[in-house]
């Protein structure tokens, strides 16, 4: 009697660092805590975007003020 042939299977992909961290996070945190943490991070990113927009607007206003003063 012969043994059944063994099929070669593809190795499982190595998880990314992000995927590994999310897996650990899901083990350690409840869903509500995880949602709160992600919401907080989204707020941080939005604050950074607004700060960058304020800096760009300030630069434009200063450049316009300098041009109008030079033209007069």
Short mmCIF file of N, CA and C in Angstrom, two decimals, residues 2-48:
data_model
loop_
_atom_site.label_atom_id
_atom_site.label_comp_id
_atom_site.label_asym_id
_atom_site.label_seq_id
_atom_site.Cartn_x
_atom_site.Cartn_y
_atom_site.Cartn_z
N UNK A 2 0.55 2.17 -0.87
CA UNK A 2 1.34 3.40 -0.95
C UNK A 2 0.65 4.51 -0.17
N UNK A 3 1.47 5.40 0.37
CA UNK A 3 0.93 6.56 1.08
C UNK A 3 0.39 7.57 0.07
N UNK A 4 -0.59 8.31 0.47
CA UNK A 4 -1.15 9.34 -0.41
C UNK A 4 -0.10 10.40 -0.66
N UNK A 5 -0.03 10.92 -1.88
CA UNK A 5 0.97 11.95 -2.16
C UNK A 5 0.72 13.20 -1.32
N UNK A 6 1.80 13.83 -0.92
CA UNK A 6 1.71 15.05 -0.12
C UNK A 6 1.73 16.24 -1.07
N UNK A 7 0.77 17.10 -0.91
CA UNK A 7 0.71 18.28 -1.77
C UNK A 7 1.59 19.38 -1.19
N UNK A 8 2.26 20.06 -2.06
CA UNK A 8 3.06 21.21 -1.63
C UNK A 8 2.12 22.41 -1.49
N UNK A 9 2.18 23.07 -0.38
CA UNK A 9 1.35 24.25 -0.17
C UNK A 9 2.25 25.47 -0.04
N UNK A 10 1.73 26.59 -0.43
CA UNK A 10 2.48 27.83 -0.31
C UNK A 10 2.64 28.18 1.17
N UNK A 11 3.80 28.69 1.49
CA UNK A 11 4.03 29.11 2.87
C UNK A 11 3.14 30.30 3.19
N UNK A 12 2.72 30.39 4.42
CA UNK A 12 1.90 31.52 4.84
C UNK A 12 2.72 32.79 4.75
N UNK A 13 2.12 33.87 4.29
CA UNK A 13 2.87 35.12 4.19
C UNK A 13 3.25 35.62 5.58
N UNK A 14 4.39 36.24 5.65
CA UNK A 14 4.84 36.82 6.91
C UNK A 14 4.01 38.07 7.17
N UNK A 15 3.40 38.17 8.35
CA UNK A 15 2.56 39.35 8.59
C UNK A 15 3.39 40.62 8.66
N UNK A 16 2.77 41.70 8.24
CA UNK A 16 3.46 42.99 8.32
C UNK A 16 3.54 43.43 9.77
N UNK A 17 4.37 44.39 10.03
CA UNK A 17 4.49 44.91 11.40
C UNK A 17 3.16 45.49 11.85
N UNK A 18 2.49 46.20 10.93
CA UNK A 18 1.19 46.78 11.27
C UNK A 18 0.19 45.69 11.62
N UNK A 19 0.17 44.65 10.82
CA UNK A 19 -0.74 43.55 11.08
C UNK A 19 -0.45 42.87 12.41
N UNK A 20 0.83 42.68 12.70
CA UNK A 20 1.21 42.06 13.97
C UNK A 20 0.80 42.94 15.15
N UNK A 21 1.02 44.24 15.03
CA UNK A 21 0.64 45.15 16.11
C UNK A 21 -0.87 45.17 16.31
N UNK A 22 -1.62 45.13 15.23
CA UNK A 22 -3.08 45.11 15.36
C UNK A 22 -3.55 43.81 16.01
N UNK A 23 -2.86 42.71 15.70
CA UNK A 23 -3.23 41.44 16.32
C UNK A 23 -2.99 41.49 17.82
N UNK A 24 -1.85 42.03 18.23
CA UNK A 24 -1.55 42.18 19.66
C UNK A 24 -2.54 43.13 20.30
N UNK A 25 -2.83 44.22 19.61
CA UNK A 25 -3.79 45.21 20.12
C UNK A 25 -5.15 44.56 20.36
N UNK A 26 -5.59 43.73 19.42
CA UNK A 26 -6.91 43.11 19.57
C UNK A 26 -6.94 42.15 20.73
N UNK A 27 -5.81 41.54 21.04
CA UNK A 27 -5.76 40.65 22.20
C UNK A 27 -5.79 41.42 23.51
N UNK A 28 -5.16 42.58 23.53
CA UNK A 28 -5.00 43.34 24.77
C UNK A 28 -6.13 44.31 25.05
N UNK A 29 -6.79 44.79 24.01
CA UNK A 29 -7.79 45.85 24.19
C UNK A 29 -9.18 45.38 23.79
N UNK A 30 -10.14 45.90 24.46
CA UNK A 30 -11.52 45.67 24.05
C UNK A 30 -11.82 46.56 22.86
N UNK A 31 -12.92 46.26 22.19
CA UNK A 31 -13.27 47.02 20.99
C UNK A 31 -13.45 48.51 21.27
N UNK A 32 -14.07 48.86 22.38
CA UNK A 32 -14.29 50.28 22.69
C UNK A 32 -12.99 51.02 22.90
N UNK A 33 -12.06 50.38 23.58
CA UNK A 33 -10.76 51.02 23.81
C UNK A 33 -10.02 51.20 22.49
N UNK A 34 -10.10 50.20 21.65
CA UNK A 34 -9.42 50.26 20.36
C UNK A 34 -10.02 51.38 19.50
N UNK A 35 -11.34 51.49 19.51
CA UNK A 35 -12.00 52.55 18.75
C UNK A 35 -11.61 53.92 19.28
N UNK A 36 -11.57 54.06 20.59
CA UNK A 36 -11.18 55.35 21.19
C UNK A 36 -9.76 55.71 20.81
N UNK A 37 -8.87 54.74 20.82
CA UNK A 37 -7.47 54.99 20.46
C UNK A 37 -7.35 55.41 19.01
N UNK A 38 -8.07 54.74 18.14
CA UNK A 38 -8.01 55.10 16.71
C UNK A 38 -8.63 56.47 16.47
N UNK A 39 -9.72 56.78 17.17
CA UNK A 39 -10.33 58.10 17.04
C UNK A 39 -9.37 59.19 17.51
N UNK A 40 -8.66 58.92 18.61
CA UNK A 40 -7.69 59.89 19.12
C UNK A 40 -6.58 60.12 18.10
N UNK A 41 -6.11 59.05 17.49
CA UNK A 41 -5.03 59.18 16.51
C UNK A 41 -5.53 59.95 15.28
N UNK A 42 -6.76 59.70 14.87
CA UNK A 42 -7.34 60.44 13.74
C UNK A 42 -7.42 61.93 14.08
N UNK A 43 -7.77 62.24 15.32
CA UNK A 43 -7.83 63.65 15.75
C UNK A 43 -6.44 64.28 15.71
N UNK A 44 -5.43 63.55 16.12
CA UNK A 44 -4.05 64.06 16.08
C UNK A 44 -3.66 64.37 14.64
N UNK A 45 -3.94 63.45 13.73
CA UNK A 45 -3.59 63.67 12.33
C UNK A 45 -4.33 64.87 11.75
N UNK A 46 -5.60 65.03 12.12
CA UNK A 46 -6.38 66.17 11.64
C UNK A 46 -5.82 67.48 12.21
N UNK A 47 -5.41 67.49 13.47
CA UNK A 47 -4.79 68.68 14.06
C UNK A 47 -3.50 69.05 13.33
N UNK A 48 -2.73 68.04 12.97
CA UNK A 48 -1.49 68.30 12.22
C UNK A 48 -1.79 68.91 10.85
#
